[in-house]
Each structure stands twice: as C-alpha cells, then as structure tokens.
XYZ file of C-alpha atoms in Angstrom:
94
model
C 119.392 85.345 114.552
C 122.879 85.882 115.944
C 124.505 85.251 112.574
C 122.621 88.057 110.809
C 124.749 90.729 112.457
C 127.943 89.000 111.381
C 126.621 88.612 107.827
C 125.897 92.346 107.637
C 129.382 93.096 108.963
C 131.035 90.791 106.423
C 128.966 92.284 103.591
C 129.993 95.780 104.656
C 133.670 94.828 104.657
C 133.304 93.137 101.250
C 131.668 96.259 99.793
C 134.482 98.418 101.213
C 137.078 96.138 99.622
C 135.157 96.138 96.332
C 135.172 99.935 96.446
C 138.943 100.005 96.812
C 139.307 97.524 93.948
C 136.959 99.594 91.776
C 138.890 102.778 92.516
C 142.306 101.352 91.673
C 141.448 98.957 88.809
C 139.856 99.426 85.393
C 136.884 97.287 84.412
C 134.664 96.945 81.375
C 132.525 100.009 80.740
C 128.817 99.474 80.112
C 125.768 101.665 79.586
C 123.330 101.177 82.460
C 120.072 103.149 82.682
C 121.452 105.940 80.556
C 124.766 106.162 82.418
C 128.173 105.012 81.298
C 129.816 103.177 84.188
C 132.174 100.356 84.955
C 130.444 97.072 85.686
C 131.804 96.737 89.235
C 130.082 99.931 90.387
C 126.557 98.527 89.931
C 126.663 96.069 92.895
C 128.597 98.625 94.946
C 125.920 101.290 94.436
C 123.162 98.828 95.273
C 124.934 97.704 98.450
C 125.736 101.283 99.487
C 122.035 102.102 99.384
C 120.684 98.903 100.962
C 123.216 97.940 103.663
C 123.069 101.130 105.776
C 119.279 100.953 105.760
C 119.359 97.328 106.915
C 121.854 98.131 109.659
C 119.790 101.079 110.874
C 116.663 98.925 110.863
C 118.330 96.244 112.984
C 119.705 98.829 115.417
C 116.253 100.372 115.878
C 114.393 97.057 116.178
C 116.851 95.279 118.494
C 117.078 97.808 121.306
C 117.400 95.327 124.156
C 120.862 94.104 123.181
C 124.173 95.755 122.468
C 124.441 95.909 118.700
C 128.167 96.388 118.238
C 128.290 94.409 114.984
C 125.511 96.492 113.454
C 127.155 99.725 114.601
C 130.544 98.637 113.257
C 128.968 97.664 109.934
C 127.223 101.045 109.797
C 130.517 102.865 110.381
C 132.151 100.814 107.619
C 129.228 101.711 105.338
C 129.751 105.401 106.092
C 133.452 105.077 105.287
C 132.527 103.422 101.989
C 130.096 106.224 101.182
C 132.824 108.769 101.952
C 135.277 107.097 99.542
C 132.624 106.891 96.819
C 131.792 110.571 97.233
C 135.472 111.453 96.986
C 136.040 109.225 93.949
C 133.110 110.602 91.971
C 133.850 114.160 93.194
C 130.329 114.640 94.547
C 130.264 117.779 96.679
C 127.256 117.679 98.960
C 128.142 120.689 101.094
C 129.226 123.165 98.428
C-alpha cells in the first residue's frame, strides 16, 4: 500500500499541470450537461472533486503513520481549487 500515496501525489500534480494548460490554452468547446465548456475541464473538475476526498480519507484512516505524501497532495489540490476559482471568477466569500 505504500505506492498509493505516491499515486495520489502524482495525480494531484498532473491535475495542477492540466489546470495551468487549460487556463493558458484554447481547446474544443462542447456542451456537457447543459453547460458550454472546453473539453479539458471535464476531467479536471472530476479530479478536483474526487482527489481531495480520497486524500482526506487516507489521512483519517491511516493515523498511525506520518502521511506527508497525502498532506502534500491535499495542499496541491487546494492550490488547484484556488486557481480554478480565480479562473472562473467564483467568489465564495462575497
């Protein structure tokens, strides 16, 4: 089970890089569930919802060890969420 934490970390970094690519590049626009969006945002949105939950689950379940990879992946997920909120101009505290 020691590779699961590294997989979550790598997935978090990949999603962060995909977010930067999506912000600075133009992709094909599609209609998805009533929304008009670029095709690259669909896997990013799915990963932004699922990965932090998985990291939190692993942190809560594995309390006996030091979970630095899970914590680092969670911080990277929060950074990704911050950039997505800024890009889509979603104001949560207004």
